[in-house]
Short mmCIF file of C-alpha atoms and ligand atoms in Angstrom, two decimals:
data_model
loop_
_atom_site.label_atom_id
_atom_site.label_comp_id
_atom_site.label_asym_id
_atom_site.label_seq_id
_atom_site.Cartn_x
_atom_site.Cartn_y
_atom_site.Cartn_z
CA MET A 24 -7.82 -27.44 -10.71
CA ASN A 25 -5.67 -25.07 -8.71
CA ALA A 26 -7.00 -25.47 -5.19
CA SER A 27 -4.83 -22.75 -3.64
CA LYS A 28 -6.15 -19.40 -2.47
CA ARG A 29 -3.44 -17.64 -4.42
CA PRO A 30 -4.61 -15.48 -7.30
CA MET A 31 -3.88 -16.71 -10.81
CA ILE A 32 -1.78 -14.07 -12.61
CA ILE A 33 -1.53 -14.05 -16.38
CA ALA A 34 1.08 -11.52 -17.49
CA ALA A 35 2.17 -10.29 -20.90
CA ASN A 36 5.81 -9.33 -21.43
CA TRP A 37 5.85 -7.32 -24.64
CA LYS A 38 9.65 -6.98 -24.52
CA MET A 39 10.87 -4.42 -27.10
CA TYR A 40 7.87 -4.76 -29.39
CA LYS A 41 4.95 -2.49 -30.30
CA THR A 42 4.39 1.26 -30.12
CA ALA A 43 1.61 3.36 -28.60
CA ALA A 44 -0.16 3.27 -31.98
CA ASP A 45 -0.69 -0.51 -31.58
CA VAL A 46 -2.27 -0.39 -28.14
CA GLY A 47 -5.89 0.54 -28.98
CA LEU A 48 -6.41 -2.17 -31.60
CA TYR A 49 -4.61 -4.76 -29.49
CA MET A 50 -6.83 -4.10 -26.46
CA SER A 51 -10.07 -4.04 -28.40
CA SER A 52 -9.18 -7.39 -30.04
CA PHE A 53 -8.03 -8.81 -26.72
CA TYR A 54 -11.11 -7.83 -24.72
CA ASP A 55 -13.48 -8.81 -27.55
CA ALA A 56 -11.96 -12.27 -27.36
CA LEU A 57 -12.23 -12.31 -23.59
CA PRO A 58 -15.85 -11.40 -22.99
CA GLU A 59 -16.00 -12.57 -19.47
CA GLN A 60 -13.16 -11.84 -17.10
CA ARG A 61 -13.47 -14.32 -14.28
CA ALA A 62 -12.73 -13.41 -10.71
CA GLY A 63 -9.57 -15.11 -9.58
CA VAL A 64 -7.47 -14.17 -12.62
CA ARG A 65 -5.32 -11.05 -12.53
CA LEU A 66 -4.10 -9.75 -15.88
CA VAL A 67 -0.89 -7.77 -16.13
CA PHE A 68 0.77 -6.09 -19.12
CA PHE A 69 4.47 -5.27 -19.15
CA PRO A 70 4.91 -2.94 -22.16
CA ALA A 71 8.00 -0.86 -22.94
CA ALA A 72 8.05 2.07 -20.51
CA VAL A 73 7.05 4.71 -23.06
CA MET A 74 3.72 2.93 -23.60
CA ILE A 75 2.74 2.55 -19.95
CA PRO A 76 0.28 5.52 -19.91
CA ASP A 77 -1.35 4.31 -23.14
CA VAL A 78 -1.79 0.79 -21.82
CA VAL A 79 -3.08 2.04 -18.47
CA GLN A 80 -5.70 4.08 -20.30
CA ALA A 81 -6.65 1.29 -22.70
CA VAL A 82 -7.10 -1.42 -20.06
CA ALA A 83 -9.28 0.95 -18.00
CA LYS A 84 -8.71 -0.88 -14.70
CA ARG A 85 -9.40 -4.32 -16.21
CA ALA A 86 -5.69 -5.18 -15.92
CA GLN A 87 -2.59 -3.92 -14.17
CA VAL A 88 0.42 -2.48 -15.93
CA GLY A 89 4.08 -2.86 -15.07
CA GLY A 90 7.53 -1.81 -16.20
CA GLN A 91 10.05 -4.31 -17.59
CA ASN A 92 12.98 -3.03 -15.54
CA CYS A 93 14.00 -0.24 -13.18
CA HIS A 94 17.21 1.17 -11.77
CA TRP A 95 18.01 0.76 -8.09
CA GLU A 96 18.67 4.47 -7.55
CA THR A 97 15.75 6.86 -7.34
CA GLU A 98 17.35 9.30 -9.76
CA GLY A 99 20.78 10.35 -10.97
CA ALA A 100 23.20 10.49 -13.84
CA TYR A 101 22.27 7.11 -15.35
CA THR A 102 21.62 7.87 -18.99
CA GLY A 103 19.13 5.48 -20.56
CA GLU A 104 17.91 4.09 -17.26
CA ILE A 105 14.52 4.51 -15.62
CA GLY A 106 13.68 4.91 -11.93
CA ALA A 107 10.97 2.92 -10.17
CA GLY A 108 9.29 6.18 -9.14
CA MET A 109 9.17 7.23 -12.79
CA LEU A 110 7.38 4.01 -13.69
CA ALA A 111 4.92 4.54 -10.85
CA ALA A 112 4.29 8.13 -11.97
CA ALA A 113 3.53 6.82 -15.46
CA GLY A 114 0.87 4.52 -14.02
CA ALA A 115 2.77 1.29 -13.42
CA GLU A 116 1.86 -0.85 -10.42
CA LEU A 117 4.47 -3.57 -10.87
CA VAL A 118 7.93 -4.07 -12.29
CA LEU A 119 9.83 -7.09 -13.60
CA VAL A 120 13.21 -7.61 -11.96
CA GLY A 121 15.99 -9.85 -13.26
CA HIS A 122 14.39 -11.04 -16.49
CA SER A 123 16.86 -13.48 -18.08
CA GLU A 124 17.27 -11.23 -21.12
CA ARG A 125 18.52 -8.49 -18.82
CA ARG A 126 20.74 -10.89 -16.91
CA GLN A 127 22.22 -12.31 -20.11
CA LEU A 128 22.31 -9.26 -22.37
CA CYS A 129 22.93 -6.50 -19.82
CA GLY A 130 24.91 -8.45 -17.22
CA GLU A 131 22.37 -7.87 -14.47
CA THR A 132 23.48 -9.54 -11.22
CA ASP A 133 21.62 -10.96 -8.23
CA ALA A 134 22.99 -8.11 -6.09
CA GLN A 135 21.51 -5.58 -8.51
CA CYS A 136 18.20 -7.49 -8.49
CA ALA A 137 18.14 -7.24 -4.69
CA LYS A 138 18.62 -3.47 -4.88
CA LYS A 139 16.01 -3.14 -7.62
CA ILE A 140 13.47 -5.02 -5.51
CA VAL A 141 14.01 -2.59 -2.64
CA ALA A 142 13.80 0.40 -5.00
CA ALA A 143 10.56 -0.91 -6.48
CA LEU A 144 8.99 -1.50 -3.07
CA ASN A 145 10.04 1.97 -1.89
CA ALA A 146 8.44 3.52 -4.98
CA GLY A 147 5.16 1.67 -4.37
CA LEU A 148 5.66 -0.89 -7.15
CA ASP A 149 5.19 -4.62 -6.61
CA PRO A 150 8.26 -6.44 -7.93
CA MET A 151 8.11 -9.68 -9.92
CA LEU A 152 11.50 -11.39 -9.70
CA CYS A 153 12.44 -13.72 -12.56
CA VAL A 154 14.73 -16.68 -11.93
CA GLY A 155 15.80 -19.57 -14.13
CA GLU A 156 18.63 -21.79 -15.24
CA THR A 157 20.40 -22.23 -18.57
CA LEU A 158 20.27 -25.47 -20.57
CA GLU A 159 23.85 -26.31 -19.57
CA GLU A 160 23.00 -25.85 -15.90
CA ARG A 161 19.94 -28.10 -16.23
CA GLU A 162 21.87 -30.76 -18.13
CA ALA A 163 24.47 -30.71 -15.36
CA GLY A 164 21.69 -31.27 -12.81
CA ARG A 165 22.39 -27.88 -11.20
CA GLN A 166 19.02 -26.24 -11.91
CA HIS A 167 17.76 -26.24 -8.33
CA ALA A 168 21.02 -24.89 -6.90
CA ILE A 169 21.14 -22.14 -9.55
CA VAL A 170 17.56 -21.01 -9.07
CA LEU A 171 17.67 -21.14 -5.28
CA GLY A 172 20.92 -19.16 -5.30
CA GLN A 173 19.35 -16.46 -7.50
CA LEU A 174 16.35 -16.39 -5.20
CA SER A 175 18.11 -16.18 -1.86
CA ARG A 176 20.59 -13.53 -3.03
CA ALA A 177 17.76 -11.33 -4.34
CA ILE A 178 15.02 -11.60 -1.72
CA ASP A 179 16.73 -12.20 1.60
CA GLY A 180 15.95 -9.77 4.41
CA LEU A 181 12.69 -8.16 3.31
CA SER A 182 9.96 -7.39 5.83
CA ARG A 183 6.78 -9.45 6.06
CA ASP A 184 4.78 -6.69 4.33
CA GLU A 185 7.36 -6.46 1.57
CA TYR A 186 7.31 -10.22 0.94
CA ALA A 187 3.53 -9.96 0.63
CA ARG A 188 4.03 -7.63 -2.37
CA LEU A 189 6.56 -9.83 -4.15
CA ALA A 190 5.79 -12.29 -6.95
CA LEU A 191 8.21 -14.73 -8.57
CA ALA A 192 8.47 -16.03 -12.11
CA TYR A 193 10.35 -19.26 -12.82
CA GLU A 194 11.57 -18.94 -16.38
CA PRO A 195 14.01 -21.61 -17.53
CA ILE A 196 16.22 -19.75 -19.99
CA TRP A 197 16.23 -22.63 -22.47
CA ALA A 198 12.44 -22.30 -22.75
CA ILE A 199 12.26 -18.54 -23.40
CA GLY A 200 11.42 -17.69 -26.97
CA THR A 201 12.58 -21.12 -28.14
CA GLY A 202 9.27 -22.96 -28.46
CA ARG A 203 10.56 -25.49 -25.89
CA THR A 204 8.48 -25.63 -22.72
CA ALA A 205 9.31 -27.29 -19.43
CA ALA A 206 7.26 -30.44 -18.88
CA PRO A 207 4.48 -29.52 -16.44
CA VAL A 208 5.76 -32.08 -13.94
CA ASP A 209 9.30 -30.61 -14.06
CA ALA A 210 7.98 -27.07 -13.75
CA GLN A 211 5.81 -28.13 -10.79
CA GLN A 212 8.82 -29.70 -9.11
CA MET A 213 10.83 -26.50 -9.47
CA HIS A 214 7.93 -24.35 -8.25
CA ALA A 215 7.51 -26.54 -5.17
CA THR A 216 11.26 -26.28 -4.52
CA ILE A 217 11.10 -22.50 -4.86
CA ARG A 218 8.13 -22.36 -2.48
CA ASP A 219 10.03 -24.45 0.09
CA ALA A 220 12.97 -22.08 -0.22
CA VAL A 221 10.74 -19.05 0.32
CA ALA A 222 9.41 -20.77 3.45
CA SER A 223 12.97 -21.03 4.78
CA ILE A 224 14.05 -17.53 3.72
CA ALA A 225 10.83 -15.77 4.82
CA SER A 226 8.21 -17.99 6.50
CA PRO A 227 5.85 -20.84 5.61
CA SER A 228 2.82 -18.55 5.55
CA ILE A 229 4.56 -16.06 3.25
CA ALA A 230 5.58 -18.94 0.98
CA ALA A 231 2.05 -20.31 0.89
CA ALA A 232 0.70 -16.94 -0.25
CA MET A 233 3.41 -16.03 -2.77
CA PRO A 234 2.43 -16.15 -6.45
CA ILE A 235 4.98 -18.11 -8.50
CA LEU A 236 4.41 -17.82 -12.25
CA TYR A 237 5.88 -20.03 -14.95
CA GLY A 238 7.37 -18.48 -18.09
CA GLY A 239 8.90 -20.00 -21.19
CA SER A 240 7.05 -20.52 -24.49
CA VAL A 241 3.60 -20.60 -22.88
CA LYS A 242 1.01 -20.90 -25.67
CA PRO A 243 -2.74 -21.48 -25.82
CA ASN A 244 -2.17 -25.22 -26.28
CA ASN A 245 0.07 -25.77 -23.24
CA ALA A 246 -1.21 -23.16 -20.77
CA VAL A 247 -3.79 -25.37 -19.05
CA ASP A 248 -1.34 -28.18 -18.28
CA LEU A 249 1.14 -25.70 -16.82
CA VAL A 250 -1.10 -23.42 -14.78
CA GLY A 251 -3.12 -26.43 -13.62
CA GLN A 252 -0.16 -27.57 -11.49
CA PRO A 253 -0.66 -26.97 -7.77
CA ASP A 254 2.34 -24.64 -7.30
CA ILE A 255 2.07 -22.77 -10.61
CA ASP A 256 0.06 -19.62 -10.06
CA GLY A 257 -0.05 -18.27 -13.56
CA ALA A 258 2.12 -17.49 -16.56
CA LEU A 259 4.51 -14.82 -17.74
CA VAL A 260 4.03 -14.86 -21.49
CA GLY A 261 6.40 -13.30 -24.01
CA GLY A 262 5.98 -14.14 -27.69
CA ALA A 263 2.39 -15.37 -27.54
CA SER A 264 1.28 -12.22 -25.69
CA LEU A 265 2.12 -10.08 -28.72
CA PHE A 266 -0.96 -11.51 -30.43
CA PRO A 267 -4.17 -10.48 -28.67
CA LEU A 268 -6.11 -13.60 -29.63
CA ASN A 269 -3.37 -15.90 -28.39
CA PHE A 270 -3.03 -14.00 -25.14
CA ALA A 271 -6.81 -14.01 -24.69
CA ALA A 272 -6.85 -17.79 -25.27
CA ILE A 273 -4.19 -18.25 -22.59
CA ALA A 274 -6.09 -16.01 -20.15
CA THR A 275 -9.33 -17.87 -20.87
CA ALA A 276 -7.68 -21.26 -20.32
CA ALA A 277 -6.20 -20.03 -17.06
CA ALA A 278 -9.54 -18.69 -15.90
CA ARG A 279 -11.04 -22.12 -16.44
CA THR A 280 -8.29 -23.68 -14.36
CA ALA A 281 -8.71 -21.12 -11.59
CA SER A 282 -12.47 -21.42 -11.35
C1 LIG B 338 9.39 -13.96 -21.38
O1 LIG B 338 9.85 -13.11 -22.10
O2 LIG B 338 9.28 -13.75 -20.16
C2 LIG B 338 8.95 -15.22 -21.98
C3 LIG B 338 8.55 -16.18 -21.19
O3 LIG B 338 8.99 -15.30 -23.35
P1 LIG B 338 8.34 -16.46 -24.28
O4 LIG B 338 6.93 -16.68 -23.79
O5 LIG B 338 8.41 -15.92 -25.65
O6 LIG B 338 9.18 -17.68 -24.08
#
């Protein structure tokens, strides 16, 4: 039982999968399998940017929609990039920042994440910053130092109101798309460490209110143990969210934990 007053957030990261033609069937299967949406659970979909209007229409206010990335400039000669304001105009309310696939495949840095968070906030989007360590870093016992470094370099210096709009996702890189999940007790320990760090960077009351999601091979059969931890406020789900029945099962399990 999650006794905190923080909302439980269950978010789907569709990565570079699906097209607009898939959205209608996905949502009807998903909501058929989720007859009762409990208060206390917020659902978020992060589709590829081109599908944002379709997903916004299909969820019909039952869920929020976010972009998977944004540029830190409002506009400019940045071929292939997308501005936070463009995501907002398409109907997004949130945006992921610093997902490990972007850090690893596109060389995204903490300094860029910091600028993207500011750009998102200025465009009216709520940023969700992803942090996490590699397997080598964990095996070397450096996971806390790595994650806290990513965190402090990206979120230092925001205003109180801006911190209130920020969410975090702890996603150990070795658990993303690998089928390996952090043990709930290890994930809880990292989440508590992150929350302590937010208390130092921002303030204890901001830290107490900040949603910190876990991500990394969350599935219907492990969701309850993870989101049932006191400092885990939901899940960012990649692979399993591509299948509406699996994602509905995760959301249902989380709703039970939150109630
Ligand atoms: C993710 O992409 O954020 C993620 C956690 O992926 P998966 O659930 O597939 O590990």
